[in-house]
PDB file of C-alpha atoms in Angstrom:
ATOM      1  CA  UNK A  29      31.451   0.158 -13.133  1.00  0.00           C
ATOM      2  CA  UNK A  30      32.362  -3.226 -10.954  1.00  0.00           C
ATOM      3  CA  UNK A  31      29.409  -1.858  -8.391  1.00  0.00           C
ATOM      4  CA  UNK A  32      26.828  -0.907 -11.368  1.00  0.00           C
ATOM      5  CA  UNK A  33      27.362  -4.713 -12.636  1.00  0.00           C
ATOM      6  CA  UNK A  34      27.233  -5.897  -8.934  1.00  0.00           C
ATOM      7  CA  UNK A  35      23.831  -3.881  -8.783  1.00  0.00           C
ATOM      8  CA  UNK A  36      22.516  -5.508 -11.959  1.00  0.00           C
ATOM      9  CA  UNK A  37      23.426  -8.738 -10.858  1.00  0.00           C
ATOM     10  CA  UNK A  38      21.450  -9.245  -7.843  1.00  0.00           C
ATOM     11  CA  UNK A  39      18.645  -7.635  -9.692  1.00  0.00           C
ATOM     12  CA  UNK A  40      18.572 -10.327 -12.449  1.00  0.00           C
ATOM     13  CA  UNK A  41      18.881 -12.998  -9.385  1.00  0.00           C
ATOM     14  CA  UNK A  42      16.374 -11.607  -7.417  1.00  0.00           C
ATOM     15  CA  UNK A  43      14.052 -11.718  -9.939  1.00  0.00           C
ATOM     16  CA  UNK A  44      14.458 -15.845 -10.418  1.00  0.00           C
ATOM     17  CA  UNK A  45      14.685 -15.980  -7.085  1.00  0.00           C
ATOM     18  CA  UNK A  46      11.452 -14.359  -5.788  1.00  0.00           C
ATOM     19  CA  UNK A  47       9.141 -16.448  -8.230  1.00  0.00           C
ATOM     20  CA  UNK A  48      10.679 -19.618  -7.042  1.00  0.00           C
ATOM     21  CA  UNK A  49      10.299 -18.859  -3.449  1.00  0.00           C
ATOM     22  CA  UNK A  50       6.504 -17.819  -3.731  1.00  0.00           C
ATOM     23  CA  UNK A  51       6.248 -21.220  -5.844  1.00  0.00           C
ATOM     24  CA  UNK A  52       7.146 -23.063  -2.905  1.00  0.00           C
ATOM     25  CA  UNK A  53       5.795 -21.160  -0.350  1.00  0.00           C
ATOM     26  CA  UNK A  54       2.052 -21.474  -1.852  1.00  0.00           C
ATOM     27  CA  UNK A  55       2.934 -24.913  -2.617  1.00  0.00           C
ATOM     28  CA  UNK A  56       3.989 -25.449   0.864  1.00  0.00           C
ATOM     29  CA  UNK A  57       1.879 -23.241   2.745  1.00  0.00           C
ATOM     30  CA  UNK A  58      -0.601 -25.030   4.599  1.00  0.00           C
ATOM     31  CA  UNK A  59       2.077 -27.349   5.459  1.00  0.00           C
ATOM     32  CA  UNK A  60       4.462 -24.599   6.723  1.00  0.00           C
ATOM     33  CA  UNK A  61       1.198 -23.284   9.314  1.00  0.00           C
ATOM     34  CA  UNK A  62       1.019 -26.565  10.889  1.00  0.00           C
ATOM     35  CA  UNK A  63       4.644 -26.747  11.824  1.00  0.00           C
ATOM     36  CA  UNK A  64       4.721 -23.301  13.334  1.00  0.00           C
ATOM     37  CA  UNK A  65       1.845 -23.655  15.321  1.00  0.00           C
ATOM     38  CA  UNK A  66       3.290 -26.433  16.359  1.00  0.00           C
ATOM     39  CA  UNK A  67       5.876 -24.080  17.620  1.00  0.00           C
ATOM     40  CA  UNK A  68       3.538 -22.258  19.991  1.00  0.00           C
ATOM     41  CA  UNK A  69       2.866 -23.685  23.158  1.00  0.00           C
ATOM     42  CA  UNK A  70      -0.672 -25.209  23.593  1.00  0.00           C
ATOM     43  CA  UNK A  71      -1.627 -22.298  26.542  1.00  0.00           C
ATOM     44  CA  UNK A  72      -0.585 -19.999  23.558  1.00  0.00           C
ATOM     45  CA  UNK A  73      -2.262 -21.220  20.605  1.00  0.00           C
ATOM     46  CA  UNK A  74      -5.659 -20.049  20.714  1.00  0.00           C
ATOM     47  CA  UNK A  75      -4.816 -16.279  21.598  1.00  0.00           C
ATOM     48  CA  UNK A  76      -1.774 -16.264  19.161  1.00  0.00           C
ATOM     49  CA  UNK A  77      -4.211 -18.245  16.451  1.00  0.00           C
ATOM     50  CA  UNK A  78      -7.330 -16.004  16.944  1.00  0.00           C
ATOM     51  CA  UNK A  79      -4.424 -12.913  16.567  1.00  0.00           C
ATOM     52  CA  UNK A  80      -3.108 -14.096  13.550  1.00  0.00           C
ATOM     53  CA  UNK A  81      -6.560 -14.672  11.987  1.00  0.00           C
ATOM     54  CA  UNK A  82      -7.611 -11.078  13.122  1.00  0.00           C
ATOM     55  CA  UNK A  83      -4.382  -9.457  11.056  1.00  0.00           C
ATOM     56  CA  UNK A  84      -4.933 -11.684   7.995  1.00  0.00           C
ATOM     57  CA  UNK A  85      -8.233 -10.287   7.914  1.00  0.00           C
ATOM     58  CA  UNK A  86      -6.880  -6.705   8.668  1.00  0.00           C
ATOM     59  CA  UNK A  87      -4.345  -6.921   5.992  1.00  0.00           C
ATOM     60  CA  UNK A  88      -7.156  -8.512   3.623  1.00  0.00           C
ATOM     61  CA  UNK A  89      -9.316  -5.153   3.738  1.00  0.00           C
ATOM     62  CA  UNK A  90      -6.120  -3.021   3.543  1.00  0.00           C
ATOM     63  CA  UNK A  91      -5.314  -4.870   0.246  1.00  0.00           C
ATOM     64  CA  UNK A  92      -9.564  -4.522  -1.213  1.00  0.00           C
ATOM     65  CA  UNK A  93      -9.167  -0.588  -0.035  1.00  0.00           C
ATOM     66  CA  UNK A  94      -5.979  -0.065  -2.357  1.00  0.00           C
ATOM     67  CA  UNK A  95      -7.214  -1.614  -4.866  1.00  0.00           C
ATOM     68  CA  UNK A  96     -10.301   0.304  -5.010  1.00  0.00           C
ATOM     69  CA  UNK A  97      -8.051   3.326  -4.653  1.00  0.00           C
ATOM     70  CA  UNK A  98      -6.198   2.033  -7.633  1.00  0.00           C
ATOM     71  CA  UNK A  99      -9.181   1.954  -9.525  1.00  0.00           C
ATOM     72  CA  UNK A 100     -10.665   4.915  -8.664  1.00  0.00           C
ATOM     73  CA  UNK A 101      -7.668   6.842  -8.959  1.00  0.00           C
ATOM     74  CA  UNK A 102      -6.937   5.441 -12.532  1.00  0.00           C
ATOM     75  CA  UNK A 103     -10.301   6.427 -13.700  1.00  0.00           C
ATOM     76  CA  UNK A 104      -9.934  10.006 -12.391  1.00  0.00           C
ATOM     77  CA  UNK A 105      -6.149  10.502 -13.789  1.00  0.00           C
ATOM     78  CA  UNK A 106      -7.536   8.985 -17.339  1.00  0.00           C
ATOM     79  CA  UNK A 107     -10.620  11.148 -17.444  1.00  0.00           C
ATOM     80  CA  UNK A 108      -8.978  14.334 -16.302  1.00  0.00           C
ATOM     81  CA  UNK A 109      -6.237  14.441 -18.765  1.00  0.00           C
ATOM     82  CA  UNK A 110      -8.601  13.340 -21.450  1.00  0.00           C
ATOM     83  CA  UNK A 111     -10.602  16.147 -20.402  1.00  0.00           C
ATOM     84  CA  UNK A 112      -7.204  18.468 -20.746  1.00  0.00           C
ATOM     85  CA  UNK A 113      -6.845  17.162 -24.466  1.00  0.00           C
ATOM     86  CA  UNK A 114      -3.277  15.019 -23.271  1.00  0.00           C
ATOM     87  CA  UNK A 115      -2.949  12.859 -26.170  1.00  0.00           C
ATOM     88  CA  UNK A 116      -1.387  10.410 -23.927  1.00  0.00           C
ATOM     89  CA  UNK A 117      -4.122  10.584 -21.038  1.00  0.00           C
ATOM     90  CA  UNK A 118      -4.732   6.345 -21.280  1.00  0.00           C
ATOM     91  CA  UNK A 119      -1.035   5.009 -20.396  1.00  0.00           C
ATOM     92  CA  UNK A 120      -0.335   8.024 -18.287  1.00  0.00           C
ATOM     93  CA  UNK A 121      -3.634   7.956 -16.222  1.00  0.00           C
ATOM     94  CA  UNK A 122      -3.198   4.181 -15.987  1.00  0.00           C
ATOM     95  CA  UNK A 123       0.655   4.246 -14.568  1.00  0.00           C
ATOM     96  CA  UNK A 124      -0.176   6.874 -12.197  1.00  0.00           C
ATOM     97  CA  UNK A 125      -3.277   5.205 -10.901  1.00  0.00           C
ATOM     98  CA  UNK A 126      -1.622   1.955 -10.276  1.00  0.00           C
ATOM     99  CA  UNK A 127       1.487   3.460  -8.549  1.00  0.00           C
ATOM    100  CA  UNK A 128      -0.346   5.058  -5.996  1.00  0.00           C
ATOM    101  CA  UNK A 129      -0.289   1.883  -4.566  1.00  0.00           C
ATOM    102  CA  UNK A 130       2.992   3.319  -3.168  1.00  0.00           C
ATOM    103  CA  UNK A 131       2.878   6.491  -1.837  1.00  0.00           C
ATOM    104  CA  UNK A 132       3.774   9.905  -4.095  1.00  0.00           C
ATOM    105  CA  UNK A 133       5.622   7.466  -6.618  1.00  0.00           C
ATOM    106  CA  UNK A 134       2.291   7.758  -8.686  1.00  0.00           C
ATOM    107  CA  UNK A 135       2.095  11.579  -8.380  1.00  0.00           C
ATOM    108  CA  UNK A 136       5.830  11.898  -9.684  1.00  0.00           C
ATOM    109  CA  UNK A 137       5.876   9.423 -12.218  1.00  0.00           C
ATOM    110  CA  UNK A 138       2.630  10.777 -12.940  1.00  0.00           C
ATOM    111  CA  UNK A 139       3.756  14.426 -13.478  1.00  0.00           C
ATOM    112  CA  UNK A 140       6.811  13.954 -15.125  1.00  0.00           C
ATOM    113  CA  UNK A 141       5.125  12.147 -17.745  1.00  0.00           C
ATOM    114  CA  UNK A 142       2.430  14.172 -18.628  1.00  0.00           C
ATOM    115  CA  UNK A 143       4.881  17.105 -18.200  1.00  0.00           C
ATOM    116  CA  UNK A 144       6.987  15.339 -20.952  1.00  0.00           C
ATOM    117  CA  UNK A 145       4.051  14.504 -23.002  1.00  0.00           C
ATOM    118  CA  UNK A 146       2.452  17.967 -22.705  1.00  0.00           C
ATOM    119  CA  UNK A 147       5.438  20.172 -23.453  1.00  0.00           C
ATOM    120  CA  UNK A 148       6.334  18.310 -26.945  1.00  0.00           C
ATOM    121  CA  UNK A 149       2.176  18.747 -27.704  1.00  0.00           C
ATOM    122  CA  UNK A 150       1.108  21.685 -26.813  1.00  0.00           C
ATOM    123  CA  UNK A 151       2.400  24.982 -27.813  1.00  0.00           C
ATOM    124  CA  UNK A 152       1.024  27.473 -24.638  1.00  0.00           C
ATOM    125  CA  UNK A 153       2.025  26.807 -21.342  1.00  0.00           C
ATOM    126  CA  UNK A 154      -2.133  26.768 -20.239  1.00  0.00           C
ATOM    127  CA  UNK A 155      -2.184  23.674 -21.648  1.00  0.00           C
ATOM    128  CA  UNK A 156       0.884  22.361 -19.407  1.00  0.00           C
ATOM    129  CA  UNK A 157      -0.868  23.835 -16.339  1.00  0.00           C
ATOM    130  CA  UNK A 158      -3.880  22.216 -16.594  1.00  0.00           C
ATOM    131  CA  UNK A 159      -1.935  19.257 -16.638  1.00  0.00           C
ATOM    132  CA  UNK A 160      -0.049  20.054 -13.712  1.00  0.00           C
ATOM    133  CA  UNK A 161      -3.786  20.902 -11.789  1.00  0.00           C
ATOM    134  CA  UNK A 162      -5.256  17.394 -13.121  1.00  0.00           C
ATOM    135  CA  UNK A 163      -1.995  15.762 -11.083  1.00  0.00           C
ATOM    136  CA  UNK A 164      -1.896  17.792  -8.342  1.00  0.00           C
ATOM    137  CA  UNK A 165      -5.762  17.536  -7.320  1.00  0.00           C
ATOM    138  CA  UNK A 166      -5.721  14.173  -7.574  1.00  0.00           C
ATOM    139  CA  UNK A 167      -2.674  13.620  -4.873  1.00  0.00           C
ATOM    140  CA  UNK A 168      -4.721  15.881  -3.121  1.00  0.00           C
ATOM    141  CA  UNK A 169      -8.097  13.732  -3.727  1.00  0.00           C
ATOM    142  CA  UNK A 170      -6.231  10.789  -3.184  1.00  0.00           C
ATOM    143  CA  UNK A 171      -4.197  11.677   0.223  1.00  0.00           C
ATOM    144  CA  UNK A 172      -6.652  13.880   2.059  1.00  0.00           C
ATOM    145  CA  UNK A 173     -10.327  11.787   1.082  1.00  0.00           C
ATOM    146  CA  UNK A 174     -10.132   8.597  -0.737  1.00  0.00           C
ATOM    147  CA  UNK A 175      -7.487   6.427   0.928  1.00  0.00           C
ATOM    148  CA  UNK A 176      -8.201   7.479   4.135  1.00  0.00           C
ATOM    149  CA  UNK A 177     -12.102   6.516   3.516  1.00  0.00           C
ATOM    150  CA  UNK A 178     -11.488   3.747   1.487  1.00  0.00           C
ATOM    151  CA  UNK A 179      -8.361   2.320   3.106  1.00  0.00           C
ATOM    152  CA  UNK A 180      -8.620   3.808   7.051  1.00  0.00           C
ATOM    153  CA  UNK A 181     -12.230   2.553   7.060  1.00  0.00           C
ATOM    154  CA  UNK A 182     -11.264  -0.382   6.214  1.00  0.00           C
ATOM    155  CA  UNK A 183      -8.754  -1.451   8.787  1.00  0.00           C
ATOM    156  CA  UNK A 184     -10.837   0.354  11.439  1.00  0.00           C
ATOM    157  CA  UNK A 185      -8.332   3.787  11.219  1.00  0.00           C
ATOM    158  CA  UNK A 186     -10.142   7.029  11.404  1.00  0.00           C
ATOM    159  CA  UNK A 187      -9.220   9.008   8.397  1.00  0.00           C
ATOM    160  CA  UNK A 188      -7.004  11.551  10.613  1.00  0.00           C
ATOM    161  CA  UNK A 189      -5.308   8.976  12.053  1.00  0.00           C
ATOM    162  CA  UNK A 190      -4.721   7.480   8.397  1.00  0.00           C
ATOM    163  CA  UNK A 191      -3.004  10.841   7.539  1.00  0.00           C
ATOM    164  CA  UNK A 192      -1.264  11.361  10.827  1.00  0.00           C
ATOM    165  CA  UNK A 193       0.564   7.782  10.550  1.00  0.00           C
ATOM    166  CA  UNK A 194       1.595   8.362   6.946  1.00  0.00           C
ATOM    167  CA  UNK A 195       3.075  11.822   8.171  1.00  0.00           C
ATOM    168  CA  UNK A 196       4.493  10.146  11.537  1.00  0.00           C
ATOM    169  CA  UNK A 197       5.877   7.190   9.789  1.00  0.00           C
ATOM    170  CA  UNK A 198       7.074   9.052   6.934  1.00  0.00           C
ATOM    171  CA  UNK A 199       8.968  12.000   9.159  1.00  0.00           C
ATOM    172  CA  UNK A 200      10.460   8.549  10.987  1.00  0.00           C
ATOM    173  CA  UNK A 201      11.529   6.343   8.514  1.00  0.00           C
ATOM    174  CA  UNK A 202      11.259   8.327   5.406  1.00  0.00           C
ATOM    175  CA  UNK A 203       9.882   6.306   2.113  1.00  0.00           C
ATOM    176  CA  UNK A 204       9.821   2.997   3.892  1.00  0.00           C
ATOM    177  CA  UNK A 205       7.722   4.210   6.350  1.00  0.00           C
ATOM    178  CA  UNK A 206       5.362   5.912   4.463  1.00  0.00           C
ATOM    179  CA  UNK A 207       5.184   2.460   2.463  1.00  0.00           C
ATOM    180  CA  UNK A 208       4.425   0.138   5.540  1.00  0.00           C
ATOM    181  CA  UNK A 209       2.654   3.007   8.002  1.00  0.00           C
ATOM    182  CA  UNK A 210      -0.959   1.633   6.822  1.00  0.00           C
ATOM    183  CA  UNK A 211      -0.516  -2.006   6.978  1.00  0.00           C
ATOM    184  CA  UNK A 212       2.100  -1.463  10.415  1.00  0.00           C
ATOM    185  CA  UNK A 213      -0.329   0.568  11.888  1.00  0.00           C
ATOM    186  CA  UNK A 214      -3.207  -2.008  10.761  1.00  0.00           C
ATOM    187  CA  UNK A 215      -1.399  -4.702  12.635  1.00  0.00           C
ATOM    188  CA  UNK A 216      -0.915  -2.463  16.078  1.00  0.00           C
ATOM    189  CA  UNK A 217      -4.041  -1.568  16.078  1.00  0.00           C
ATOM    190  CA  UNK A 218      -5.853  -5.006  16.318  1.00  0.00           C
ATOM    191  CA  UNK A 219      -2.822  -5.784  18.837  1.00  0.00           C
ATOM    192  CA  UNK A 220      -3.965  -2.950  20.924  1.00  0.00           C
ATOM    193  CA  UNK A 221      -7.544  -4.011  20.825  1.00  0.00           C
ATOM    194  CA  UNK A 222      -6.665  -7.426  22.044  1.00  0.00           C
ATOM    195  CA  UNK A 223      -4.394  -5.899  25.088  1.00  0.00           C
ATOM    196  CA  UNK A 224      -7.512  -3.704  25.685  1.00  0.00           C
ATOM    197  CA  UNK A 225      -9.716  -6.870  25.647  1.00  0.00           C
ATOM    198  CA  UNK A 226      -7.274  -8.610  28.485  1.00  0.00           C
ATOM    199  CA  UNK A 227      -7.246  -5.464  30.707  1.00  0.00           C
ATOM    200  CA  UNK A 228     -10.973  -4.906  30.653  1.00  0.00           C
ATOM    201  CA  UNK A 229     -11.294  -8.683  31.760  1.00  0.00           C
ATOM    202  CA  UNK A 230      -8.459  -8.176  34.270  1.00  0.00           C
ATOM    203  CA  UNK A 231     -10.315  -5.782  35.401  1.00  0.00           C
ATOM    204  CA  UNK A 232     -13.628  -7.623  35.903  1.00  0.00           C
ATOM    205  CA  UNK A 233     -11.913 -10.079  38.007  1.00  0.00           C
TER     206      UNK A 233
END
């Protein structure tokens, strides 16, 4: 009980907390970039500045792909069980479209509410099946073609390599990692291409 209040707690206060800190931080922001690059040494500043402008725009396009995934994937789940006769297709297809925004939470939210919904409506199982097919061919859609298109394209990631992180990330650091593996692996990759760039002009000299 003591631990289940404890829980609750920091819940409640992280939620006034987090609005207050983005407050400030947007407030603050520009302000906040000037002192840290004031950090960096001068011989540092363009390479570290021209990185840092590089991932921004990285993580920019990994942000416009989800959200086109999002979309997409909203329109599908709403269509398909509207299609399937789910009374509740609208705020089912919409919840499980926007949680795909984190990996597999929008295909179990997804199925367990249109489970729910289609065992109290229908009376035959078919009708909980199809259900069950509209759910599970879109985590397919949505895993093996559209985010890695959409997303992978995006941030410059082949789409094998989109599916290989998720899987190498996930296998390594379970949920987390399949949460940050696009946006970590966005980041390392326009590292690498900038450690590339030195060698080749290494090299040249």
């Amino acid at each position: 009980m003591y631990s289940g209040g404890l829980i609750l707690l920091t819940f409640l206060m992280n939620l006034v907390l987090v609005p207050v800190v983005l407050f400030y931080l947007l407030r603050d922001w520009n302000n906040l970039i000037r002192q840290v690059g004031e950090l960096i040494p001068p011989v540092w500043q363009k390479q570290i500045f021209t990185l840092a402008r590089e991932t921004d725009d990285v993580l920019a396009e990994f942000m416009r792909g989800e959200t086109a995934v999002i979309t997409i994937m909203s329109i599908y789940y709403v269509t398909g069980l509207w299609l399937v006769k789910l009374e509740f297709a609208l705020p089912i297809g919409l919840i499980s479209g926007i949680l795909v925004f984190v990996p597999y939470l929008g295909t179990i939210t997804g199925l367990a509410l249109a489970t729910f919904a289609a065992i109290t409506q229908f009376q035959e199982w078919s009708g909980v099946i199809a259900v069950w097919v509209v759910v599970g061919s879109g985590q397919l859609l949505e895993s093996m073609l559209i985010t890695p298109r959409l997303v992978g394209e995006r941030i410059g990631l082949h789409p094998v390599a989109v599916i290989f992180a998720l899987l190498a990330f996930g296998q390594l650091f379970g949920f987390i990692g399949i949460l940050l593996a696009l946006p970590v692996s966005a980041v390392l990759l326009v590292l690498l291409r900038h450690l590339h760039t030195q060698y080749m002009e290494t090299m040249r000299e």
